[in-house]
mmCIF file of C-alpha atoms in Angstrom:
data_model
loop_
_atom_site.group_PDB
_atom_site.id
_atom_site.type_symbol
_atom_site.label_atom_id
_atom_site.label_comp_id
_atom_site.label_asym_id
_atom_site.label_seq_id
_atom_site.Cartn_x
_atom_site.Cartn_y
_atom_site.Cartn_z
ATOM 1 C CA MET A 24 5.880 -25.913 5.325
ATOM 2 C CA SER A 25 6.862 -26.805 1.691
ATOM 3 C CA PHE A 26 5.546 -25.185 -1.307
ATOM 4 C CA ARG A 27 6.261 -24.383 -4.997
ATOM 5 C CA THR A 28 6.379 -20.845 -6.390
ATOM 6 C CA VAL A 29 5.077 -19.670 -9.657
ATOM 7 C CA ILE A 30 5.933 -16.329 -11.084
ATOM 8 C CA PRO A 31 4.641 -15.226 -14.380
ATOM 9 C CA PHE A 32 7.026 -12.969 -16.600
ATOM 10 C CA LYS A 33 7.211 -10.684 -19.649
ATOM 11 C CA PRO A 34 10.824 -10.453 -20.793
ATOM 12 C CA ARG A 35 10.021 -8.753 -23.964
ATOM 13 C CA ASN A 36 8.859 -4.746 -24.025
ATOM 14 C CA PRO A 37 7.663 -4.933 -20.566
ATOM 15 C CA LYS A 38 6.091 -1.941 -18.565
ATOM 16 C CA THR A 39 5.109 0.172 -21.288
ATOM 17 C CA ARG A 40 3.524 3.008 -19.038
ATOM 18 C CA LEU A 41 7.314 3.701 -18.203
ATOM 19 C CA SER A 42 8.117 4.395 -21.734
ATOM 20 C CA GLN A 43 8.333 8.210 -21.290
ATOM 21 C CA ILE A 44 11.211 7.939 -18.579
ATOM 22 C CA MET A 45 13.059 4.580 -19.872
ATOM 23 C CA SER A 46 14.059 2.958 -22.998
ATOM 24 C CA ARG A 47 12.782 -0.360 -24.079
ATOM 25 C CA GLU A 48 16.002 -1.964 -23.442
ATOM 26 C CA GLU A 49 16.194 -0.148 -19.762
ATOM 27 C CA ARG A 50 12.745 -1.380 -19.228
ATOM 28 C CA GLU A 51 13.684 -4.838 -19.996
ATOM 29 C CA GLU A 52 16.474 -4.828 -17.695
ATOM 30 C CA PHE A 53 14.420 -3.201 -14.854
ATOM 31 C CA ALA A 54 11.799 -6.034 -15.170
ATOM 32 C CA LEU A 55 14.720 -8.481 -14.958
ATOM 33 C CA CYS A 56 15.954 -6.634 -11.735
ATOM 34 C CA MET A 57 12.287 -6.928 -10.153
ATOM 35 C CA LEU A 58 12.036 -10.463 -11.089
ATOM 36 C CA GLN A 59 15.272 -11.351 -9.351
ATOM 37 C CA ASP A 60 14.126 -9.260 -6.178
ATOM 38 C CA VAL A 61 10.937 -11.123 -6.168
ATOM 39 C CA LEU A 62 12.969 -14.585 -6.334
ATOM 40 C CA ASP A 63 15.206 -13.290 -3.634
ATOM 41 C CA ALA A 64 12.098 -12.800 -1.351
ATOM 42 C CA ILE A 65 10.881 -16.213 -1.559
ATOM 43 C CA PRO A 66 10.793 -17.644 2.153
ATOM 44 C CA GLU A 67 12.383 -21.190 3.040
ATOM 45 C CA GLY A 68 10.573 -24.219 2.155
ATOM 46 C CA CYS A 69 10.265 -23.529 -1.499
ATOM 47 C CA THR A 70 10.954 -26.744 -3.478
ATOM 48 C CA GLN A 71 10.552 -25.485 -6.865
ATOM 49 C CA ARG A 72 10.600 -22.003 -8.565
ATOM 50 C CA ILE A 73 8.802 -21.665 -11.737
ATOM 51 C CA VAL A 74 9.152 -18.608 -14.038
ATOM 52 C CA LEU A 75 6.344 -18.772 -16.367
ATOM 53 C CA THR A 76 7.169 -16.729 -19.165
ATOM 54 C CA THR A 77 5.712 -15.294 -22.293
ATOM 55 C CA GLU A 78 8.868 -16.035 -24.384
ATOM 56 C CA GLY A 79 10.457 -19.410 -25.314
ATOM 57 C CA GLY A 80 14.178 -19.701 -24.880
ATOM 58 C CA PHE A 81 14.189 -17.073 -22.041
ATOM 59 C CA GLU A 82 16.282 -18.239 -19.077
ATOM 60 C CA CYS A 83 16.681 -17.166 -15.367
ATOM 61 C CA GLU A 84 19.346 -17.851 -12.735
ATOM 62 C CA GLY A 85 17.898 -19.473 -9.636
ATOM 63 C CA ALA A 86 14.462 -20.596 -11.258
ATOM 64 C CA GLU A 87 13.321 -23.030 -13.782
ATOM 65 C CA THR A 88 11.653 -21.305 -16.905
ATOM 66 C CA MET A 89 8.666 -22.412 -18.654
ATOM 67 C CA ALA A 90 6.980 -20.935 -21.660
ATOM 68 C CA MET A 91 3.168 -20.062 -21.474
ATOM 69 C CA ASP A 92 1.320 -21.939 -24.161
ATOM 70 C CA ALA A 93 -1.739 -19.863 -23.716
ATOM 71 C CA GLY A 94 -2.857 -16.619 -21.948
ATOM 72 C CA LEU A 95 -1.939 -15.971 -18.322
ATOM 73 C CA ASN A 96 -5.227 -17.420 -16.955
ATOM 74 C CA ASP A 97 -5.464 -20.253 -19.075
ATOM 75 C CA ALA A 98 -1.713 -21.059 -18.477
ATOM 76 C CA LEU A 99 -2.240 -20.717 -14.637
ATOM 77 C CA ASN A 100 -5.309 -22.672 -14.653
ATOM 78 C CA ARG A 101 -3.540 -25.662 -16.279
ATOM 79 C CA PHE A 102 -1.022 -25.413 -13.283
ATOM 80 C CA PHE A 103 -3.861 -25.326 -10.948
ATOM 81 C CA GLU A 104 -6.327 -28.168 -12.098
ATOM 82 C CA GLY A 105 -4.135 -31.149 -11.522
ATOM 83 C CA SER A 106 -2.290 -29.670 -8.362
ATOM 84 C CA ARG A 107 -3.260 -30.427 -4.652
ATOM 85 C CA THR A 108 0.031 -28.932 -3.149
ATOM 86 C CA ASN A 109 1.095 -25.607 -1.785
ATOM 87 C CA LEU A 110 1.570 -23.067 -4.410
ATOM 88 C CA LEU A 111 2.644 -19.383 -4.030
ATOM 89 C CA LEU A 112 1.774 -17.534 -7.167
ATOM 90 C CA VAL A 113 3.383 -13.931 -7.170
ATOM 91 C CA MET A 114 3.672 -11.271 -9.736
ATOM 92 C CA ALA A 115 7.020 -10.294 -10.936
ATOM 93 C CA ASP A 116 6.849 -6.557 -10.478
ATOM 94 C CA LEU A 117 6.674 -6.473 -6.697
ATOM 95 C CA PRO A 118 10.294 -5.296 -6.007
ATOM 96 C CA LEU A 119 9.455 -4.173 -2.426
ATOM 97 C CA ALA A 120 8.359 -7.846 -1.632
ATOM 98 C CA ASP A 121 10.438 -9.488 1.245
ATOM 99 C CA ARG A 122 10.449 -12.710 3.092
ATOM 100 C CA ASN A 123 8.411 -11.316 6.208
ATOM 101 C CA SER A 124 5.561 -10.265 3.465
ATOM 102 C CA LEU A 125 5.740 -13.376 1.351
ATOM 103 C CA GLY A 126 6.122 -15.238 4.695
ATOM 104 C CA GLY A 127 2.923 -14.039 6.000
ATOM 105 C CA MET A 128 1.036 -15.535 2.957
ATOM 106 C CA ILE A 129 2.655 -19.159 3.254
ATOM 107 C CA SER A 130 1.676 -19.263 7.061
ATOM 108 C CA THR A 131 -1.695 -18.420 6.833
ATOM 109 C CA SER A 132 -4.417 -20.642 8.532
ATOM 110 C CA ALA A 133 -7.050 -19.931 5.653
ATOM 111 C CA ASP A 134 -7.072 -22.103 2.405
ATOM 112 C CA ILE A 135 -5.904 -19.041 0.663
ATOM 113 C CA ALA A 136 -4.190 -15.972 1.078
ATOM 114 C CA ILE A 137 -4.389 -13.231 -1.337
ATOM 115 C CA ALA A 138 -2.372 -9.963 -1.453
ATOM 116 C CA PRO A 139 -4.492 -7.252 -3.218
ATOM 117 C CA GLY A 140 -2.712 -4.894 -5.553
ATOM 118 C CA ARG A 141 -3.278 -1.189 -5.992
ATOM 119 C CA GLY A 142 -6.090 -0.431 -8.070
ATOM 120 C CA GLY A 143 -8.046 -3.635 -7.807
ATOM 121 C CA GLY A 144 -5.422 -6.291 -9.150
ATOM 122 C CA THR A 145 -3.975 -9.276 -7.393
ATOM 123 C CA ASN A 146 -0.219 -9.386 -6.513
ATOM 124 C CA ALA A 147 0.108 -12.539 -4.733
ATOM 125 C CA LEU A 148 -1.781 -15.772 -4.152
ATOM 126 C CA PHE A 149 -1.038 -18.806 -1.992
ATOM 127 C CA LEU A 150 -3.332 -21.817 -2.521
ATOM 128 C CA LYS A 151 -3.233 -24.807 -0.206
ATOM 129 C CA ASP A 152 -5.334 -26.594 -3.038
ATOM 130 C CA PRO A 153 -4.857 -25.197 -6.448
ATOM 131 C CA SER A 154 -7.493 -27.577 -7.876
ATOM 132 C CA ARG A 155 -10.104 -25.583 -5.717
ATOM 133 C CA PHE A 156 -9.329 -22.212 -7.291
ATOM 134 C CA ARG A 157 -9.345 -20.407 -10.711
ATOM 135 C CA ALA A 158 -7.366 -17.527 -11.924
ATOM 136 C CA ASP A 159 -8.991 -14.700 -13.182
ATOM 137 C CA PHE A 160 -6.691 -11.908 -13.869
ATOM 138 C CA TYR A 161 -6.956 -8.137 -15.451
ATOM 139 C CA GLY A 162 -9.615 -5.944 -14.524
ATOM 140 C CA MET A 163 -10.824 -6.286 -10.973
ATOM 141 C CA SER A 164 -9.049 -9.317 -10.270
ATOM 142 C CA PHE A 165 -9.003 -9.034 -6.580
ATOM 143 C CA LEU A 166 -12.862 -8.981 -6.174
ATOM 144 C CA LYS A 167 -12.998 -11.600 -8.924
ATOM 145 C CA HIS A 168 -10.696 -14.094 -6.804
ATOM 146 C CA LEU A 169 -12.710 -13.489 -3.495
ATOM 147 C CA LYS A 170 -15.817 -14.689 -5.243
ATOM 148 C CA ILE A 171 -13.980 -17.445 -6.803
ATOM 149 C CA ALA A 172 -12.680 -18.376 -3.622
ATOM 150 C CA SER A 173 -16.314 -18.158 -2.124
ATOM 151 C CA ALA A 174 -17.861 -20.385 -4.767
ATOM 152 C CA PHE A 175 -15.326 -23.188 -4.167
ATOM 153 C CA GLY A 176 -16.022 -22.894 -0.549
ATOM 154 C CA CYS A 177 -12.409 -21.690 0.557
ATOM 155 C CA SER A 178 -11.681 -19.548 3.558
ATOM 156 C CA VAL A 179 -9.517 -16.383 2.419
ATOM 157 C CA GLN A 180 -7.060 -14.189 4.356
ATOM 158 C CA VAL A 181 -6.433 -10.897 2.681
ATOM 159 C CA ILE A 182 -2.730 -9.851 3.304
ATOM 160 C CA ASP A 183 -2.468 -6.312 4.492
ATOM 161 C CA SER A 184 1.097 -5.567 3.222
ATOM 162 C CA PHE A 185 2.030 -2.433 1.201
ATOM 163 C CA ARG A 186 5.180 -4.270 0.012
ATOM 164 C CA LEU A 187 2.856 -6.592 -1.540
ATOM 165 C CA HIS A 188 0.388 -3.975 -2.517
ATOM 166 C CA THR A 189 2.878 -1.981 -4.438
ATOM 167 C CA ASP A 190 3.077 -3.198 -8.123
ATOM 168 C CA VAL A 191 5.388 -1.127 -10.439
ATOM 169 C CA ASP A 192 3.573 0.188 -13.745
ATOM 170 C CA GLU A 193 3.553 3.945 -13.633
ATOM 171 C CA VAL A 194 6.431 6.828 -13.142
ATOM 172 C CA SER A 195 4.784 7.736 -9.663
ATOM 173 C CA ASP A 196 5.349 3.934 -8.454
ATOM 174 C CA LEU A 197 9.014 4.317 -8.832
ATOM 175 C CA VAL A 198 9.186 6.903 -5.778
ATOM 176 C CA GLU A 199 8.134 3.819 -3.888
ATOM 177 C CA VAL A 200 10.954 1.795 -4.968
ATOM 178 C CA LEU A 201 13.422 4.627 -4.256
ATOM 179 C CA ILE A 202 12.107 5.010 -0.588
ATOM 180 C CA HIS A 203 11.474 1.385 0.164
ATOM 181 C CA GLY A 204 13.442 -0.845 -2.071
ATOM 182 C CA GLN A 205 16.344 -2.867 -0.490
ATOM 183 C CA GLY A 206 17.659 -4.864 -3.656
ATOM 184 C CA ARG A 207 18.607 -4.650 -7.279
ATOM 185 C CA SER A 208 15.547 -2.861 -8.817
ATOM 186 C CA ARG A 209 16.416 0.264 -6.578
ATOM 187 C CA ARG A 210 20.053 0.253 -7.330
ATOM 188 C CA PHE A 211 19.260 -0.213 -11.056
ATOM 189 C CA LEU A 212 17.131 2.975 -10.949
ATOM 190 C CA GLU A 213 19.535 4.832 -9.020
ATOM 191 C CA GLY A 214 22.420 3.689 -11.581
ATOM 192 C CA LEU A 215 19.813 5.085 -14.224
ATOM 193 C CA GLY A 216 20.299 8.815 -12.200
ATOM 194 C CA PHE A 217 16.716 8.479 -10.794
ATOM 195 C CA SER A 218 16.115 10.250 -7.587
ATOM 196 C CA LEU A 219 13.547 11.587 -5.313
ATOM 197 C CA VAL A 220 12.229 15.058 -5.879
ATOM 198 C CA ALA A 221 9.685 17.090 -3.543
ATOM 199 C CA GLU A 222 6.518 17.851 -5.645
ATOM 200 C CA LYS A 223 3.672 19.527 -4.380
ATOM 201 C CA GLY A 224 1.724 17.127 -2.210
ATOM 202 C CA ARG A 225 3.659 14.127 -2.634
ATOM 203 C CA VAL A 226 7.059 13.206 -3.988
ATOM 204 C CA GLY A 227 8.100 12.669 -7.426
ATOM 205 C CA VAL A 228 10.903 11.115 -9.358
ATOM 206 C CA ARG A 229 13.631 12.934 -11.424
ATOM 207 C CA ARG A 230 16.166 11.321 -13.903
ATOM 208 C CA ASP A 231 19.255 13.166 -14.196
ATOM 209 C CA PRO A 232 21.332 13.098 -17.497
ATOM 210 C CA HIS A 233 24.232 10.885 -17.650
ATOM 211 C CA GLU A 234 27.591 12.662 -18.519
ATOM 212 C CA MET B 3 -0.956 -1.277 27.035
ATOM 213 C CA SER B 4 -2.364 2.238 27.673
ATOM 214 C CA PHE B 5 -1.885 5.198 25.176
ATOM 215 C CA ARG B 6 -3.189 8.545 24.025
ATOM 216 C CA THR B 7 -4.181 8.996 20.263
ATOM 217 C CA VAL B 8 -3.946 12.143 18.340
ATOM 218 C CA ILE B 9 -5.412 12.851 15.015
ATOM 219 C CA PRO B 10 -4.790 16.231 13.129
ATOM 220 C CA PHE B 11 -7.908 17.381 11.225
ATOM 221 C CA LYS B 12 -8.849 20.042 8.821
ATOM 222 C CA PRO B 13 -12.513 20.382 8.911
ATOM 223 C CA ARG B 14 -12.613 23.413 6.328
ATOM 224 C CA ASN B 15 -12.213 22.941 2.745
ATOM 225 C CA PRO B 16 -10.040 19.796 2.983
ATOM 226 C CA LYS B 17 -9.005 17.542 0.187
ATOM 227 C CA THR B 18 -9.051 19.986 -2.669
ATOM 228 C CA ARG B 19 -7.568 17.413 -5.121
ATOM 229 C CA LEU B 20 -11.038 15.465 -5.090
ATOM 230 C CA SER B 21 -12.599 19.225 -6.077
ATOM 231 C CA GLN B 22 -13.225 17.620 -9.792
ATOM 232 C CA ILE B 23 -15.639 15.018 -8.537
ATOM 233 C CA MET B 24 -16.957 16.385 -5.007
ATOM 234 C CA SER B 25 -18.206 19.753 -3.780
ATOM 235 C CA ARG B 26 -16.833 21.276 -1.001
ATOM 236 C CA GLU B 27 -19.636 20.522 1.317
ATOM 237 C CA GLU B 28 -19.343 16.808 0.025
ATOM 238 C CA ARG B 29 -15.480 17.063 0.651
ATOM 239 C CA GLU B 30 -16.035 18.240 4.074
ATOM 240 C CA GLU B 31 -18.591 15.542 4.926
ATOM 241 C CA PHE B 32 -16.032 12.753 3.440
ATOM 242 C CA ALA B 33 -13.439 14.265 5.546
ATOM 243 C CA LEU B 34 -15.938 13.642 8.634
ATOM 244 C CA CYS B 35 -16.498 10.232 7.526
ATOM 245 C CA MET B 36 -12.906 9.395 7.245
ATOM 246 C CA LEU B 37 -12.170 10.909 10.747
ATOM 247 C CA GLN B 38 -14.814 8.717 12.275
ATOM 248 C CA ASP B 39 -13.524 5.607 10.493
ATOM 249 C CA VAL B 40 -10.183 6.185 11.991
ATOM 250 C CA LEU B 41 -11.556 6.816 15.394
ATOM 251 C CA ASP B 42 -13.508 3.603 15.266
ATOM 252 C CA ALA B 43 -10.092 1.889 14.110
ATOM 253 C CA ILE B 44 -8.346 2.775 17.413
ATOM 254 C CA PRO B 45 -7.442 -0.413 19.375
ATOM 255 C CA GLU B 46 -8.294 -1.042 22.960
ATOM 256 C CA GLY B 47 -6.126 0.792 25.700
ATOM 257 C CA CYS B 48 -6.909 4.281 24.321
ATOM 258 C CA THR B 49 -7.063 6.492 27.455
ATOM 259 C CA GLN B 50 -7.584 9.908 25.421
ATOM 260 C CA ARG B 51 -8.667 10.792 21.992
ATOM 261 C CA ILE B 52 -7.657 14.054 20.954
ATOM 262 C CA VAL B 53 -8.471 15.583 17.518
ATOM 263 C CA LEU B 54 -6.286 18.556 16.692
ATOM 264 C CA THR B 55 -8.156 20.868 14.481
ATOM 265 C CA THR B 56 -7.288 23.467 12.463
ATOM 266 C CA GLU B 57 -10.549 25.359 13.565
ATOM 267 C CA GLY B 58 -11.768 26.491 16.648
ATOM 268 C CA GLY B 59 -15.240 25.446 17.546
ATOM 269 C CA PHE B 60 -15.094 22.329 15.938
ATOM 270 C CA GLU B 61 -16.608 19.433 17.930
ATOM 271 C CA CYS B 62 -16.415 15.610 17.221
ATOM 272 C CA GLU B 63 -18.298 12.568 19.040
ATOM 273 C CA GLY B 64 -16.048 10.122 20.539
ATOM 274 C CA ALA B 65 -13.012 12.489 21.065
ATOM 275 C CA GLU B 66 -11.972 15.694 22.797
ATOM 276 C CA THR B 67 -11.135 18.462 20.205
ATOM 277 C CA MET B 68 -8.175 20.889 20.661
ATOM 278 C CA ALA B 69 -7.663 23.914 18.199
ATOM 279 C CA MET B 70 -3.965 24.081 16.768
ATOM 280 C CA ASP B 71 -2.501 27.233 17.760
ATOM 281 C CA ALA B 72 0.303 26.898 15.127
ATOM 282 C CA GLY B 73 1.181 25.028 12.219
ATOM 283 C CA LEU B 74 0.951 21.089 12.140
ATOM 284 C CA ASN B 75 4.555 20.447 13.219
ATOM 285 C CA ASP B 76 4.889 22.986 15.616
ATOM 286 C CA ALA B 77 1.394 22.134 17.232
ATOM 287 C CA LEU B 78 2.694 18.377 17.640
ATOM 288 C CA ASN B 79 6.024 19.455 18.795
ATOM 289 C CA ARG B 80 4.276 21.088 21.655
ATOM 290 C CA PHE B 81 2.451 18.016 22.465
ATOM 291 C CA PHE B 82 5.672 15.751 22.218
ATOM 292 C CA GLU B 83 7.866 18.052 24.387
ATOM 293 C CA GLY B 84 6.663 17.544 27.755
ATOM 294 C CA SER B 85 5.309 14.183 27.178
ATOM 295 C CA ARG B 86 6.870 10.774 28.223
ATOM 296 C CA THR B 87 3.858 8.505 27.717
ATOM 297 C CA ASN B 88 2.917 6.354 24.559
ATOM 298 C CA LEU B 89 1.248 8.174 22.123
ATOM 299 C CA LEU B 90 -0.428 7.143 18.724
ATOM 300 C CA LEU B 91 -0.470 9.743 16.279
ATOM 301 C CA VAL B 92 -2.627 8.656 13.169
ATOM 302 C CA MET B 93 -3.687 11.052 10.031
ATOM 303 C CA ALA B 94 -7.447 11.462 9.571
ATOM 304 C CA ASP B 95 -7.400 10.555 6.040
ATOM 305 C CA LEU B 96 -6.713 6.685 6.574
ATOM 306 C CA PRO B 97 -10.268 5.319 5.782
ATOM 307 C CA LEU B 98 -8.812 1.640 5.481
ATOM 308 C CA ALA B 99 -7.295 1.710 9.050
ATOM 309 C CA ASP B 100 -8.354 -1.126 11.171
ATOM 310 C CA ARG B 101 -7.724 -2.485 14.547
ATOM 311 C CA ASN B 102 -5.123 -4.918 13.460
ATOM 312 C CA SER B 103 -3.168 -2.588 11.522
ATOM 313 C CA LEU B 104 -3.302 0.063 14.256
ATOM 314 C CA GLY B 105 -2.789 -2.696 16.892
ATOM 315 C CA GLY B 106 0.496 -3.678 15.060
ATOM 316 C CA MET B 107 1.887 -0.472 15.612
ATOM 317 C CA ILE B 108 1.162 -0.348 19.530
ATOM 318 C CA SER B 109 2.495 -3.614 20.079
ATOM 319 C CA THR B 110 5.876 -2.883 18.336
ATOM 320 C CA SER B 111 8.885 -3.759 20.572
ATOM 321 C CA ALA B 112 11.116 -0.581 19.020
ATOM 322 C CA ASP B 113 10.759 2.619 20.615
ATOM 323 C CA ILE B 114 8.739 3.949 17.637
ATOM 324 C CA ALA B 115 6.741 2.388 14.828
ATOM 325 C CA ILE B 116 6.125 4.290 11.572
ATOM 326 C CA ALA B 117 3.765 3.582 9.141
ATOM 327 C CA PRO B 118 4.780 5.171 5.581
ATOM 328 C CA GLY B 119 2.313 6.872 3.356
ATOM 329 C CA ARG B 120 2.356 6.508 -0.450
ATOM 330 C CA GLY B 121 4.412 8.855 -1.961
ATOM 331 C CA GLY B 122 6.830 9.599 0.773
ATOM 332 C CA GLY B 123 4.758 10.817 3.345
ATOM 333 C CA THR B 124 4.233 9.510 7.064
ATOM 334 C CA ASN B 125 0.631 8.267 7.848
ATOM 335 C CA ALA B 126 1.068 7.035 11.609
ATOM 336 C CA LEU B 127 3.370 7.186 14.432
ATOM 337 C CA PHE B 128 3.417 5.501 17.790
ATOM 338 C CA LEU B 129 6.241 6.984 20.251
ATOM 339 C CA LYS B 130 6.949 5.440 23.493
ATOM 340 C CA ASP B 131 8.612 8.442 24.440
ATOM 341 C CA PRO B 132 7.454 11.398 22.638
ATOM 342 C CA SER B 133 9.987 13.683 24.126
ATOM 343 C CA ARG B 134 12.717 11.992 22.048
ATOM 344 C CA PHE B 135 11.055 12.956 18.627
ATOM 345 C CA ARG B 136 10.167 15.953 16.608
ATOM 346 C CA ALA B 137 7.499 15.910 14.113
ATOM 347 C CA ASP B 138 8.489 17.095 10.363
ATOM 348 C CA PHE B 139 5.511 16.520 8.149
ATOM 349 C CA TYR B 140 5.156 17.575 4.468
ATOM 350 C CA GLY B 141 7.444 16.545 1.716
ATOM 351 C CA MET B 142 9.665 13.295 2.214
ATOM 352 C CA SER B 143 8.557 13.175 5.990
ATOM 353 C CA PHE B 144 8.894 9.518 6.181
ATOM 354 C CA LEU B 145 12.608 9.588 5.377
ATOM 355 C CA LYS B 146 13.173 12.664 7.357
ATOM 356 C CA HIS B 147 11.416 10.802 10.457
ATOM 357 C CA LEU B 148 13.626 7.918 10.244
ATOM 358 C CA LYS B 149 16.651 10.394 10.418
ATOM 359 C CA ILE B 150 15.094 11.984 13.473
ATOM 360 C CA ALA B 151 14.592 8.847 15.149
ATOM 361 C CA SER B 152 17.987 7.779 14.691
ATOM 362 C CA ALA B 153 19.343 11.245 15.830
ATOM 363 C CA PHE B 154 17.430 10.465 19.178
ATOM 364 C CA GLY B 155 18.906 7.030 19.422
ATOM 365 C CA CYS B 156 15.436 5.555 18.740
ATOM 366 C CA SER B 157 14.614 1.859 17.281
ATOM 367 C CA VAL B 158 12.166 1.912 14.543
ATOM 368 C CA GLN B 159 9.848 -0.797 13.301
ATOM 369 C CA VAL B 160 8.572 0.200 9.633
ATOM 370 C CA ILE B 161 4.962 -0.991 9.620
ATOM 371 C CA ASP B 162 4.100 -3.208 6.618
ATOM 372 C CA SER B 163 0.299 -2.351 5.979
ATOM 373 C CA PHE B 164 -1.497 -1.062 2.647
ATOM 374 C CA ARG B 165 -4.471 -0.127 5.146
ATOM 375 C CA LEU B 166 -2.108 2.062 6.593
ATOM 376 C CA HIS B 167 -0.172 3.146 3.404
ATOM 377 C CA THR B 168 -3.527 4.492 1.639
ATOM 378 C CA ASP B 169 -4.193 7.904 2.561
ATOM 379 C CA VAL B 170 -6.760 9.437 0.323
ATOM 380 C CA ASP B 171 -5.944 12.479 -1.510
ATOM 381 C CA GLU B 172 -6.548 11.970 -5.033
ATOM 382 C CA VAL B 173 -9.433 10.757 -7.319
ATOM 383 C CA SER B 174 -7.707 7.208 -7.950
ATOM 384 C CA ASP B 175 -7.411 6.616 -4.104
ATOM 385 C CA LEU B 176 -11.239 6.324 -3.963
ATOM 386 C CA VAL B 177 -10.839 3.204 -5.777
ATOM 387 C CA GLU B 178 -9.059 1.585 -2.707
ATOM 388 C CA VAL B 179 -12.004 2.964 -0.532
ATOM 389 C CA LEU B 180 -14.486 1.289 -2.415
ATOM 390 C CA ILE B 181 -12.686 -2.140 -2.670
ATOM 391 C CA HIS B 182 -11.291 -2.394 0.777
ATOM 392 C CA GLY B 183 -13.384 -0.025 3.018
ATOM 393 C CA GLN B 184 -15.730 -1.340 5.534
ATOM 394 C CA GLY B 185 -16.994 1.820 7.240
ATOM 395 C CA ARG B 186 -18.502 5.282 6.884
ATOM 396 C CA SER B 187 -16.371 6.363 3.999
ATOM 397 C CA ARG B 188 -17.236 3.760 1.590
ATOM 398 C CA ARG B 189 -20.858 4.097 2.397
ATOM 399 C CA PHE B 190 -20.583 7.918 1.912
ATOM 400 C CA LEU B 191 -19.044 7.518 -1.500
ATOM 401 C CA GLU B 192 -21.615 4.955 -2.518
ATOM 402 C CA GLY B 193 -24.273 7.020 -1.317
ATOM 403 C CA LEU B 194 -23.083 9.696 -3.566
ATOM 404 C CA GLY B 195 -22.972 7.591 -6.700
ATOM 405 C CA PHE B 196 -19.390 6.413 -6.872
ATOM 406 C CA SER B 197 -18.977 2.776 -8.209
ATOM 407 C CA LEU B 198 -15.779 0.927 -9.611
ATOM 408 C CA VAL B 199 -15.213 0.900 -13.304
ATOM 409 C CA ALA B 200 -12.573 -1.108 -15.236
ATOM 410 C CA GLU B 201 -10.138 1.018 -17.201
ATOM 411 C CA LYS B 202 -7.118 0.094 -18.923
ATOM 412 C CA GLY B 203 -4.682 -1.559 -16.736
ATOM 413 C CA ARG B 204 -6.070 -0.599 -13.709
ATOM 414 C CA VAL B 205 -9.585 0.171 -12.145
ATOM 415 C CA GLY B 206 -11.125 3.605 -11.862
ATOM 416 C CA VAL B 207 -14.373 5.147 -10.213
ATOM 417 C CA ARG B 208 -17.304 6.530 -11.961
ATOM 418 C CA ARG B 209 -19.884 9.049 -10.307
ATOM 419 C CA ASP B 210 -23.244 8.499 -11.701
ATOM 420 C CA PRO B 211 -25.642 11.566 -11.490
ATOM 421 C CA HIS B 212 -28.337 11.284 -9.203
ATOM 422 C CA GLU B 213 -32.060 11.232 -10.041
#
C-alpha cells in the first residue's frame, strides 16, 4: 500500500488557546514538536510527505514543505482535484497519533476512512480517490465530511481511536499528552515544568516555575 | 469466550456537573439511558450482567442488580478477590460504547485490557484473573491501574477507542453523544430539545425550550 501524506501546519502564533499558560515562542516550539510526532507516526509505504504551511520559507526535517496560497479548504481541494492516488491527510496537532492508529486508516476496506476529532472536527482522512471528495474544515466538519462522502457515493469507515480523536487546543488537552504521549510533545511539556495534578473529578495540569 | 460483566451505577442524583442544563429528574433518566446503551453494547458470550448499584431496591431490565455495601473500590475488590474467571468492568456513563469497542477488550491477548477515560480516568477493564488486580478508581486511576497490573506481573493492552474514552460528565461531552451516539442516550437528549450549535473553534450544544 503506497500513499502520500499531507499535513497542514501553522508555524506562526499557533494554538492561541494555550496563551494563558505558554508564551508565543513556546507555543511555536510545541506546535513543531506535535508536527514531528505526527511525522514519526506515519506508517510504512508513504512515498511523499508534504507539510502544507501557512508561511512561505518554513522548512521541516523529513518532509517537503509547500506554502498554502489560499485558505485551508481551497488549498486542500486543489490537491484533491487532480489526484486519484491514495492520500492521507492528518492534522498537525495530534501528538498521540501512532503507527497503529494511522495504520488502521490506510488499511480500510472503505473508499474513505475518517477520524473524528473531539467536538465535531475531523482529525484525519484517508482518501483512495481524492478527486471524489471536497474538504470542508471548520465548524462541524466531521458531519459535513460524512455528507460529502455520501454525495460522491463513497463508502466511509469511521475510525474509533482516542489517539486520533485527541487534538490539542486547550489546557485540559495537555493532560492527555502527559498521560498518553510517547514522543517529543510530552518531553517538551515536561521540560517546561508541566505535570499532572489531581483536581476535583478529573485530572489537570500544573506548570512549575523554573529556577 | 465467556465472561461476566459488572457495571457500577449511581441511580440517585447522578451527573451533577450537568445540573446547569438538566433537572435532577432528567439527569436520573439520562443516566438510565446511558446504562441501557452500555448494556446493549456488551458483546456475545456474557454469562452474567451485574449492575452494582449505590441504592438498594434499584432494578434494571436485562441485568441482575446488587447493592454496593461499601465504596466503589472496596465493593469491586470484594468481587475481584475470590474470582478467577473473565470479568469485564464497564462504567455506566459510556453511551458511545459499542460491540466493536468492547469486543476489542475481551479479545485481548494480554492479561488485562484497559480503556482510559478522558482526563486520566479508567472507563473499562477486562480482567482474565480478577484475583490478580485491585481497583483504585478516582483521581488518576488509569496510571494507578497500570502500576497495579505491573505489580501483579500482568501484561496490559491499552485500548485505543474514542467510544470508550468518552465518558459523559460535562455539558461539552453531550456534543459527542449528539454526533456519535446511536442509542437511547442520544434520542433522550434530542427529545429534551438538545441540538448541536457551532461555537468558535469547537461545537457546542443548545437546549431549546419546549412548547
